[in-house]
Short mmCIF file of C-alpha atoms in Angstrom, two decimals:
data_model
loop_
_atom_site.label_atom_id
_atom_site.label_comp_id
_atom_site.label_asym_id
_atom_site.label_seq_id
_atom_site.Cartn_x
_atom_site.Cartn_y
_atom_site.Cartn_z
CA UNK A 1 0.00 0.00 0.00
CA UNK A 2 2.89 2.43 0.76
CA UNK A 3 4.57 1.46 -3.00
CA UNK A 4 1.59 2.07 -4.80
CA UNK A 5 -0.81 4.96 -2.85
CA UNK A 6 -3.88 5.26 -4.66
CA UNK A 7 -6.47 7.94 -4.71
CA UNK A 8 -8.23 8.84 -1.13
CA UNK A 9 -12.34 7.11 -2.18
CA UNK A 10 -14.15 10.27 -0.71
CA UNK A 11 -17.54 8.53 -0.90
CA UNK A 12 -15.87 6.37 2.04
CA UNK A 13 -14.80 9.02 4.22
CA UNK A 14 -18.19 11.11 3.46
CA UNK A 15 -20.37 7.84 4.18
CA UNK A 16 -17.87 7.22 7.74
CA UNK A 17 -18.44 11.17 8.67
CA UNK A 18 -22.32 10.97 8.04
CA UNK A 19 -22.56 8.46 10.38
CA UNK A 20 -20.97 10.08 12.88
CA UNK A 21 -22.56 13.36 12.52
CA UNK A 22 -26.10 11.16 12.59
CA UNK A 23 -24.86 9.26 15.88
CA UNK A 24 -24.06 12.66 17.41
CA UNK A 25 -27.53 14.30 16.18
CA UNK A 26 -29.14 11.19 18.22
CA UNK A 27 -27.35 10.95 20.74
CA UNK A 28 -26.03 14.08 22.02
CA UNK A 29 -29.47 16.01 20.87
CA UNK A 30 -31.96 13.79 22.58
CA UNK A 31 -30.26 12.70 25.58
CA UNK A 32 -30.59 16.24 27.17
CA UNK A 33 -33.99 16.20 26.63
CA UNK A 34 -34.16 12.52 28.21
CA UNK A 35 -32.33 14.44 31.30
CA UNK A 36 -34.95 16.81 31.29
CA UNK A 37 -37.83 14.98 31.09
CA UNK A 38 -36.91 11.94 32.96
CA UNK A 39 -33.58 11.89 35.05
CA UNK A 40 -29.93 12.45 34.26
CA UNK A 41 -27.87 10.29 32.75
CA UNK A 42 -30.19 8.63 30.25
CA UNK A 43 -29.18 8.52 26.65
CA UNK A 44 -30.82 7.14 23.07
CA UNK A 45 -28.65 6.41 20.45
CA UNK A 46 -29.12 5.45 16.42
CA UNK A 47 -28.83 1.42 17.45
CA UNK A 48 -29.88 1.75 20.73
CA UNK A 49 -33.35 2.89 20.88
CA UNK A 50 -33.95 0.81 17.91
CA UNK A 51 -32.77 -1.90 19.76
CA UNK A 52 -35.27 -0.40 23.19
CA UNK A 53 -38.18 -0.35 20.95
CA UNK A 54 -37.92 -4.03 19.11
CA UNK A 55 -37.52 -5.24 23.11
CA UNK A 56 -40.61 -3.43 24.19
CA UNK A 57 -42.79 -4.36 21.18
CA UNK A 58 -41.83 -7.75 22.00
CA UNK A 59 -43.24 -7.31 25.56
CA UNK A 60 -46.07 -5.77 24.13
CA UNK A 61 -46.93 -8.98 21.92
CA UNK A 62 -46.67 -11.40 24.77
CA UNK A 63 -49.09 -9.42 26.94
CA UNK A 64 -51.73 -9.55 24.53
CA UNK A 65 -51.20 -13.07 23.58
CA UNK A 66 -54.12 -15.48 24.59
CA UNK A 67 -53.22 -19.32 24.45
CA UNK A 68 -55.18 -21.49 22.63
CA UNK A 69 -56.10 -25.12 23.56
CA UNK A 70 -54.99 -28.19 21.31
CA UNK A 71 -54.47 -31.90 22.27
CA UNK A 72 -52.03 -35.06 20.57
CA UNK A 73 -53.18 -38.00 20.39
CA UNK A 74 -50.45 -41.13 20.14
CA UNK A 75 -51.14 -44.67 19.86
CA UNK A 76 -48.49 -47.42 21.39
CA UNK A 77 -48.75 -50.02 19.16
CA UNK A 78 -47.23 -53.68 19.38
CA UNK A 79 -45.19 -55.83 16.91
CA UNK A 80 -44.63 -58.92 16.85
CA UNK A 81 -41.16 -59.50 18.50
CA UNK A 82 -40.48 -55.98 19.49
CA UNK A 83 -40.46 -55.56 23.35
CA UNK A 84 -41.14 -51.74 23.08
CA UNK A 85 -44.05 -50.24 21.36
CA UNK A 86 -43.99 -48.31 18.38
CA UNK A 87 -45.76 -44.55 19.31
CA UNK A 88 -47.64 -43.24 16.27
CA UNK A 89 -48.70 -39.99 16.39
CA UNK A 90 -52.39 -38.85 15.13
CA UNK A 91 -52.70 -37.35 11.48
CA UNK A 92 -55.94 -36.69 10.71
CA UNK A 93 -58.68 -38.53 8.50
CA UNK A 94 -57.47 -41.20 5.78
CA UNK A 95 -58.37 -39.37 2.76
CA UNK A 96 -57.89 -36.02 3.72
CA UNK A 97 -55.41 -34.43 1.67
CA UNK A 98 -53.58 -31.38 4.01
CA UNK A 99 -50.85 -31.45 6.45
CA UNK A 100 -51.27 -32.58 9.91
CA UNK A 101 -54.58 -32.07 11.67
CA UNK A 102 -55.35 -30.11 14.65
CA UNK A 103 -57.20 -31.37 18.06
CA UNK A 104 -59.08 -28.46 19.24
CA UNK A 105 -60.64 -29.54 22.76
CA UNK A 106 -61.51 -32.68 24.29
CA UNK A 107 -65.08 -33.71 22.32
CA UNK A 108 -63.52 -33.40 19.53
CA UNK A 109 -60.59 -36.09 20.79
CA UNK A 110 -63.35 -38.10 22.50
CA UNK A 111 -65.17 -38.12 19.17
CA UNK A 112 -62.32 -39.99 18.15
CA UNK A 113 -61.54 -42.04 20.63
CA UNK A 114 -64.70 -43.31 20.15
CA UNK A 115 -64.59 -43.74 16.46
CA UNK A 116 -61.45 -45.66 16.90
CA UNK A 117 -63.09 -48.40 19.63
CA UNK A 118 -62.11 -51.96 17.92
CA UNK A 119 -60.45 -50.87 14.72
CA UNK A 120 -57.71 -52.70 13.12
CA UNK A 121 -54.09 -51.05 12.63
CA UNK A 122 -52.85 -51.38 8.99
CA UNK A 123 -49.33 -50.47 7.97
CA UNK A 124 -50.14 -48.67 5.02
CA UNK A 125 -46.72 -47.49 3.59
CA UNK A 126 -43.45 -47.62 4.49
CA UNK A 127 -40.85 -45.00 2.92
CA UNK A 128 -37.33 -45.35 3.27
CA UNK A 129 -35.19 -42.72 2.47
CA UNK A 130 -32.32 -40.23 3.20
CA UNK A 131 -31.87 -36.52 4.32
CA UNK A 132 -28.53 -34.60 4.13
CA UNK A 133 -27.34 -32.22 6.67
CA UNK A 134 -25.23 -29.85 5.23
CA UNK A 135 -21.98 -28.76 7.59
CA UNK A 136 -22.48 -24.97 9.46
CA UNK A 137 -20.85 -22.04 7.57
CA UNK A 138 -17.61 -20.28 10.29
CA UNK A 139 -18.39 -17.59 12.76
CA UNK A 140 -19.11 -14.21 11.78
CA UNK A 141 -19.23 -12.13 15.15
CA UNK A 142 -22.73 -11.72 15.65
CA UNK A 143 -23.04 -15.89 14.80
CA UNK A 144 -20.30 -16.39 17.33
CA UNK A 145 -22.17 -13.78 19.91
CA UNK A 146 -25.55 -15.92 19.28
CA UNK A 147 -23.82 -19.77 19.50
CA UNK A 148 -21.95 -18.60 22.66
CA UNK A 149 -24.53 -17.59 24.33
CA UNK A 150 -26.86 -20.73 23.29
CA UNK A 151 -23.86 -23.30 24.50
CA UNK A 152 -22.25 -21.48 26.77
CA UNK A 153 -24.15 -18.98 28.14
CA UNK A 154 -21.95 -15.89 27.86
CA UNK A 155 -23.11 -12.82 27.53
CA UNK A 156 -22.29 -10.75 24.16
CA UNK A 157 -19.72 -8.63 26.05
CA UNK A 158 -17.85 -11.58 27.49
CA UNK A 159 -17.72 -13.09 24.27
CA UNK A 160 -16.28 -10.16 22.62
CA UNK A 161 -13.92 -9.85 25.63
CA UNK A 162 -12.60 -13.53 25.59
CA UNK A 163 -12.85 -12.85 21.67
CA UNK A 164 -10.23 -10.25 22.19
CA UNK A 165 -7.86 -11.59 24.38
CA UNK A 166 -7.52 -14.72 22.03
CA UNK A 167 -6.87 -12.40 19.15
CA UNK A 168 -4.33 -9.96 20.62
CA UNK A 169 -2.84 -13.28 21.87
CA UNK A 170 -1.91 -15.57 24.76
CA UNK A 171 1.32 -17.27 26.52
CA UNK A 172 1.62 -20.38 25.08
CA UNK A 173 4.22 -22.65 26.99
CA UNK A 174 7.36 -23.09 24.56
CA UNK A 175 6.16 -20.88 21.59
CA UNK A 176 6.01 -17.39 23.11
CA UNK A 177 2.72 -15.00 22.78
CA UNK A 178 0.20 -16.46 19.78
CA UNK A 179 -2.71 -14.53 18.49
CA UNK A 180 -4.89 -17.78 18.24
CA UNK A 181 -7.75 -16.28 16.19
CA UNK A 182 -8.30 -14.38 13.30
CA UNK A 183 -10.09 -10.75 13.64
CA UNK A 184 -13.37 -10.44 15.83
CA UNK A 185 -15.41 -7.82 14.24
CA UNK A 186 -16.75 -9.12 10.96
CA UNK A 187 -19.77 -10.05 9.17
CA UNK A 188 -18.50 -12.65 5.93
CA UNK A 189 -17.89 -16.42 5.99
CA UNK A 190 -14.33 -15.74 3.66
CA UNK A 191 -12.11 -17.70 4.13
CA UNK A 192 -8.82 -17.28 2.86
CA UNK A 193 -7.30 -19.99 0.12
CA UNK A 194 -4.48 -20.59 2.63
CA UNK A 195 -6.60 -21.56 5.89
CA UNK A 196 -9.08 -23.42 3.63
CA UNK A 197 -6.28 -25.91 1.96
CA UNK A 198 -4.62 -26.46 5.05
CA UNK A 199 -7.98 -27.14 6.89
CA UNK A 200 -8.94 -30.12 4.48
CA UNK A 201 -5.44 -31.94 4.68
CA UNK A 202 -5.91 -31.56 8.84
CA UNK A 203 -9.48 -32.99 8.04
CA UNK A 204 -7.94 -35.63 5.45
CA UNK A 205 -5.32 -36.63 7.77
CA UNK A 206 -6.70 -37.03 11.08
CA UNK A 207 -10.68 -37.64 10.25
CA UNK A 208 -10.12 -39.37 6.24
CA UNK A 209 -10.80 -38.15 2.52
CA UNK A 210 -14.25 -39.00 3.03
CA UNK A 211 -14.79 -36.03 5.63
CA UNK A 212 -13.54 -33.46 3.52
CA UNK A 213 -15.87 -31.76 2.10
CA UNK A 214 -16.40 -31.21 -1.83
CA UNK A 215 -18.68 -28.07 -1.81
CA UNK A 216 -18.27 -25.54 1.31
CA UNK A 217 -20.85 -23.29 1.68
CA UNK A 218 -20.84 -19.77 0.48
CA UNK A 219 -22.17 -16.37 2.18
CA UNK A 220 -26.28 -16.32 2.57
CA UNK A 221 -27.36 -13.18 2.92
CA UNK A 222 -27.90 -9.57 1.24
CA UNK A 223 -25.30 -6.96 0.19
CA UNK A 224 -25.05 -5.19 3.79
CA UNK A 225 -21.61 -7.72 4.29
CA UNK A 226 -18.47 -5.38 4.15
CA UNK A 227 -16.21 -7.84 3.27
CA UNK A 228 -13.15 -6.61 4.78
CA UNK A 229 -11.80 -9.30 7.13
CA UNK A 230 -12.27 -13.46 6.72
CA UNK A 231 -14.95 -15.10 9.07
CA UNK A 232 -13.18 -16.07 12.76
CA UNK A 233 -11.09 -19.24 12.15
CA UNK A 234 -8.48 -20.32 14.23
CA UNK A 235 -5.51 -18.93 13.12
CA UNK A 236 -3.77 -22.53 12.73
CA UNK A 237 -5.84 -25.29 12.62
CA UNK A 238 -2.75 -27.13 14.11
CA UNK A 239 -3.57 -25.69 17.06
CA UNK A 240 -6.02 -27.90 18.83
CA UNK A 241 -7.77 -26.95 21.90
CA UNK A 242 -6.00 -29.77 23.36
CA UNK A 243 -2.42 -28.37 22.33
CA UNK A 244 -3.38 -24.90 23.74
CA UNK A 245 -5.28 -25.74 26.98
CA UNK A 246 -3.32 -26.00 28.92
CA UNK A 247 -2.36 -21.86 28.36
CA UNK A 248 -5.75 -20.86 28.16
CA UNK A 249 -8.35 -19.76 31.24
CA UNK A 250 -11.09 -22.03 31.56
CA UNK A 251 -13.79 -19.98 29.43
CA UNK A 252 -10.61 -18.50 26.57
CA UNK A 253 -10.67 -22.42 25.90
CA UNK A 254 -14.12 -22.68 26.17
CA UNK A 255 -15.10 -19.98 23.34
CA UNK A 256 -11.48 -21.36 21.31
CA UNK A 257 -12.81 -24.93 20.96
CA UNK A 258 -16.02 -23.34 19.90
CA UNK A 259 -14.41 -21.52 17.08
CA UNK A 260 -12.57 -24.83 16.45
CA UNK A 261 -14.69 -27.08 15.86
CA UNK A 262 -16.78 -24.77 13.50
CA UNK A 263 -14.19 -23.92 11.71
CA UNK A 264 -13.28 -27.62 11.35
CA UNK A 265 -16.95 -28.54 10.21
CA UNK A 266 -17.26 -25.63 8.13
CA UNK A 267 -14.85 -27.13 6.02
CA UNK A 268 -16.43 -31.22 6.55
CA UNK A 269 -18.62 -33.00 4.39
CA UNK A 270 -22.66 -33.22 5.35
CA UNK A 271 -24.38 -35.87 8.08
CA UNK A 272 -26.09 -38.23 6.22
CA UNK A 273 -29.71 -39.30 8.01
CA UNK A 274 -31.05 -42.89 7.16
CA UNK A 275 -35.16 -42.06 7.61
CA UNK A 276 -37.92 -44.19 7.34
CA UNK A 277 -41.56 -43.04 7.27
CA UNK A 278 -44.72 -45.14 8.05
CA UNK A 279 -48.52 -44.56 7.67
CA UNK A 280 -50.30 -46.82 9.56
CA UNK A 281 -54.17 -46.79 8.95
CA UNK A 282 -56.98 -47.31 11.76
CA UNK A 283 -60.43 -47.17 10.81
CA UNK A 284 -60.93 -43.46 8.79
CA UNK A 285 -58.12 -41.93 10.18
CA UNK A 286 -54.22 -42.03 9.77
CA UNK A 287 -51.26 -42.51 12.22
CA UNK A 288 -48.19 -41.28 11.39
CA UNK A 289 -44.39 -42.73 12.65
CA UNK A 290 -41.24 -41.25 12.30
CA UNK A 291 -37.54 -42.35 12.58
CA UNK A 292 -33.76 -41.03 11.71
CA UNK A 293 -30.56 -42.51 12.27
CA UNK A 294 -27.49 -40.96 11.43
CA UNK A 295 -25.38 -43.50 8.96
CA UNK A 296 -22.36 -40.77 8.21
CA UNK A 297 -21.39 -38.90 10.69
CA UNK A 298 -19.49 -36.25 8.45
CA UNK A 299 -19.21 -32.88 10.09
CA UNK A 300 -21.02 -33.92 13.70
CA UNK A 301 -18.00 -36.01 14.23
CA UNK A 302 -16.53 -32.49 15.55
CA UNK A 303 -19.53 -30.23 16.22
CA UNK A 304 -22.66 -30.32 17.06
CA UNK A 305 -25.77 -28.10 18.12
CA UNK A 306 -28.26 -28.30 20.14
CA UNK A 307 -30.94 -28.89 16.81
CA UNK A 308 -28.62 -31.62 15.47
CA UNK A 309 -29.23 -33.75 18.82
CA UNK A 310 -33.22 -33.25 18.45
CA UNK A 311 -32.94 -35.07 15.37
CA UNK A 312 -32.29 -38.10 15.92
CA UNK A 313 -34.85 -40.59 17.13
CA UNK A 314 -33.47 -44.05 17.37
CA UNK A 315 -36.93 -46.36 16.68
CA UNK A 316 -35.35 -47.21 12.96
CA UNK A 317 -38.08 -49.62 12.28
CA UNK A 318 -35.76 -52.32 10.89
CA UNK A 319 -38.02 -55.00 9.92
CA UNK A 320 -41.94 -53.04 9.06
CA UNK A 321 -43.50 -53.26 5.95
CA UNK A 322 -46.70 -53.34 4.89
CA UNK A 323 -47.60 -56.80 6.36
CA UNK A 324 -46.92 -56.26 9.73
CA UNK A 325 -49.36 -56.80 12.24
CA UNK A 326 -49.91 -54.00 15.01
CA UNK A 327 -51.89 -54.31 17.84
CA UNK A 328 -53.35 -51.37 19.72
CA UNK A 329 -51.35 -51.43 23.42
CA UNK A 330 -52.70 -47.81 25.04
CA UNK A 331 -53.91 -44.46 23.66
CA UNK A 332 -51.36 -41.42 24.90
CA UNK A 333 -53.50 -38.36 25.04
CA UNK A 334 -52.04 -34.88 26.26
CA UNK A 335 -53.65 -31.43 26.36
CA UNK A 336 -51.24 -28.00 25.71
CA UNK A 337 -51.98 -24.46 25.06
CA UNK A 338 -49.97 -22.23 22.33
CA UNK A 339 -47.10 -20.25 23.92
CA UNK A 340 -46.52 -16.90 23.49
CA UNK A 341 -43.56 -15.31 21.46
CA UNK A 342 -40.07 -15.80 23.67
CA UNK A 343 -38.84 -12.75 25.54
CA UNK A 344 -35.99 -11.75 23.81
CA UNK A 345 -32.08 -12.73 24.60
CA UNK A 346 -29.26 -11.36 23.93
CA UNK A 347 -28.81 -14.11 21.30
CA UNK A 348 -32.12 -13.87 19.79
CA UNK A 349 -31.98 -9.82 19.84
CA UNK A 350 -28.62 -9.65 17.89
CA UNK A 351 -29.75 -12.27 15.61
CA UNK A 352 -33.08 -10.21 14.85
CA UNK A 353 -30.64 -6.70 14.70
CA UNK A 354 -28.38 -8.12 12.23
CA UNK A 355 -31.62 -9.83 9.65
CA UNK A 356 -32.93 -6.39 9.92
CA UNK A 357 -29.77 -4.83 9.10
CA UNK A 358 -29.51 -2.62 12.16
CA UNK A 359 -26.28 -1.59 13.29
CA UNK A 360 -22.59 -3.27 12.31
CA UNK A 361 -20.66 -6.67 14.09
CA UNK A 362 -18.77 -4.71 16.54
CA UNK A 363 -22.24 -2.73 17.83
CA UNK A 364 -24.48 -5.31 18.62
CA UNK A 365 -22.38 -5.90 22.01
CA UNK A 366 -21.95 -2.68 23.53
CA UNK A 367 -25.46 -1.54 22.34
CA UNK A 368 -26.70 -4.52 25.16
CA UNK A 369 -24.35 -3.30 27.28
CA UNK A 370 -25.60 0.01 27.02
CA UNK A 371 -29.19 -0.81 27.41
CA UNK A 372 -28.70 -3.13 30.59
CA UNK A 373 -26.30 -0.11 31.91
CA UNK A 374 -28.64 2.49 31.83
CA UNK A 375 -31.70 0.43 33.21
CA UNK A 376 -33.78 0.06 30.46
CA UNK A 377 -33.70 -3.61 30.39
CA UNK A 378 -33.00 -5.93 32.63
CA UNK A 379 -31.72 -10.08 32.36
CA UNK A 380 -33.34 -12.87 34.32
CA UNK A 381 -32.03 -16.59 33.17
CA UNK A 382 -31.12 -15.17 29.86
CA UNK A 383 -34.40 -13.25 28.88
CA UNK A 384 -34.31 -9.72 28.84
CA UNK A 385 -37.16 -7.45 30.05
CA UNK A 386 -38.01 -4.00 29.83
CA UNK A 387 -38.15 -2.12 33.17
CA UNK A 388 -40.62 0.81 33.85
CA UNK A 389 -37.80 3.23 33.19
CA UNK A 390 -37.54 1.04 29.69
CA UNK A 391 -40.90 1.87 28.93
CA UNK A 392 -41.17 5.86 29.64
CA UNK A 393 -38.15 6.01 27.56
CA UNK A 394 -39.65 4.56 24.74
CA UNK A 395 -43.08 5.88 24.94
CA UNK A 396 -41.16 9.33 24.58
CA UNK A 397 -38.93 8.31 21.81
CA UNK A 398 -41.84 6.74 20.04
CA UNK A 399 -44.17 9.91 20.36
CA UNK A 400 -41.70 12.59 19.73
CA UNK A 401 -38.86 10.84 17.50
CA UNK A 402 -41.04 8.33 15.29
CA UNK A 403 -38.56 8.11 12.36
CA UNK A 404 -35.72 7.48 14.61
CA UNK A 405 -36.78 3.85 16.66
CA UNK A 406 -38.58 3.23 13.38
CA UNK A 407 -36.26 0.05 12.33
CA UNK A 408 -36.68 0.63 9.07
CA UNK A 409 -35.14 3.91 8.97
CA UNK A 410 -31.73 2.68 10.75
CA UNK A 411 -31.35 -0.39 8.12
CA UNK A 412 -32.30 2.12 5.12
CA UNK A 413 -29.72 4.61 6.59
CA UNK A 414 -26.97 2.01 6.92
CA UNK A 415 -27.50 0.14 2.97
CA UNK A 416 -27.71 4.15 1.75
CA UNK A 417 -24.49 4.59 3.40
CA UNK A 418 -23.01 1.52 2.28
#
């Protein structure tokens, strides 16, 4: 860059000043009046009271939210041979040609009950097929923010702390300081030709060819990613959590063999599912059973979330088909109401910022930090909830500055400036 200067791109430095100049105008304009109208020391700010409002809408939704009632319905049925019973879960009428059917109250599940006195279980068709996982795409920050705070249950600013400290770099016995990760503030999934090649000879060499993957998956997403730095990777894959633990506080190692192993499956080839599907027929209605096995492991050999462990449900009826005999063992019947929307967390929240394209990677954390400094919010077990103070604030922001907490206007503001 020094050899060969090029011209200064003024539409960057004019885009970087205007959003200065339109922090300043929001913050340092309406705070006073916050001071005056409510107490010292408040503030709202371009992300922030975006950020206030989404939480307090939220709040807003659950409060009016009435439950509705609904029931399942499961039958255990018996096989020949088969110790444990096989549950099939209620469909809906035979011939009917929608999704799933809903039990509204009880008559309508005694009306079945009833219709279903003495009838004969038929295996109507068994389908046997696969489904293919594909492997996770590496950490941007406000992926790593969200996962860390799902498995680990830091909060954003102690992941972007820990974040930190493993990128400006740690003591590691025999080697001197190592910055173990790559940079902490970015949005893409880049990663560069160098990290990738020696990734898939790590993955060849200590896991086989057949975990390497053959297609890796690209950026999803609009045009709001500035694609200045590569996703977070480890900055040698060499370096296992197991080489470096030993150098590492407990939760550095923690959030490292996070980054790891995603940045090891990122580059895997997908989980391959084994599924079979029955329809078992009683009477005029339909029973439904389903069943997954995993028969290559590919990329959950290193990581896996909490979804990929839901997946799985071991029942692989080996030997049904459409002779089998069932016999009815017990009826399962269960009632449950609809739940509200979740409360926000801090995961959920930066998720939700960064689809609406509020605010960049290295905001999301401090603009919780804020909001939980200055009262507005508060965290219990993860949720966060507004506070009365919360809610005057917003009512104010929403009556006087409309434009301002309107989301809409913060993600417009940020792809014009882009």
């Amino acid at each position: 860059s020094f050899k060969t200067p090029r011209e200064l791109d003024m539409n960057l430095v004019n885009a970087q000043q205007t959003r200065r100049m339109l922090d300043r105008m929001v913050g340092y304009r309406i705070s006073p009046l916050l001071w005056a109208k409510v107490k010292r020391g408040l503030s709202a700010g371009r992300v922030q009271s975006v950020a206030l409002r989404m939480i307090c809408d939220r709040e807003d939704e659950i409060n009016a939210f009435i439950p509705e009632e609904y029931w399942n319905l499961e039958a255990d049925l018996l096989l020949k041979g088969n110790k444990k019973p096989l549950v099939a879960k209620y469909y809906g009428n035979r011939d009917s040609k929608g999704g799933k059917a809903v039990i509204r109250n009880k008559e309508e599940l005694d009306q079945i009950l009833s219709q279903l006195e003495g009838c004969k279980y038929e295996v109507e068709e068994v389908k046997r097929g696969e489904r293919v996982k594909k492997a996770p795409i590496p950490f941007t920050t406000s992926t790593l923010q969200q996962e860390a705070s799902k498995v680990l249950n830091f909060s954003t600013q102690k992941t972007m702390r820990l974040a930190q400290q493993l990128y400006e770099g740690v003591e590691v016995k025999g080697k001197g300081t190592l910055g173990l990760i790559t940079y902490l503030r970015t949005d893409s999934v880049r990663i560069s030709d160098e990290a990738d090649a020696d990734a898939r000879a790590y993955i060849a060499q200590n896991y086989g060819e057949e975990f390497v993957a053959t297609q890796t998956v690209t950026q999803k997403g609009g045009a709001k990613i500035q694609d200045a730095h590569e996703a977070i990777r480890p900055s040698d894959i060499a370096r296992t959590p197991a080489v470096v633990k030993e150098s590492l506080s407990r939760d550095q190692f923690r959030l490292y063999q996070l980054i790891w192993k995603r940045f090891a499956a990122s580059r895997m080839a997908s989980a391959i599912y084994e599924t079979t599907n029955v329809k078992i027929g009683a009477g005029k209605y339909r029973f439904g059973v389903a069943a997954s096995k995993v028969s290559f492991e590919g990329f959950m050999s290193v990581y896996t979330s909490e979804d990929d462990e839901k997946d799985t449900n071991n029942v692989l009826l080996k030997g049904i088909d459409e002779d089998t005999k069932l016999t009815l063992d017990t009826f399962d019947e269960k009632q449950h109401f609809t739940q509200p929307p979740a409360h926000y967390t801090e995961a959920s929240l930066v998720k939700t910022l960064e689809e609406l394209g509020i605010g960049r990677p290295s905001t999301y954390s401090p603009t919780i930090t804020t909001l939980l400094g200055r009262r507005y919010i508060v965290k219990e077990a993860k949720n966060l909830y507004v506070t009365e103070l919360g809610e005057v604030v917003n009512q104010i922001m929403k009556e006087s500055f409309p434009s301002i907490v309107d989301e809409h206007f913060t993600a417009n503001m940020e792809s014009l400036l882009d």
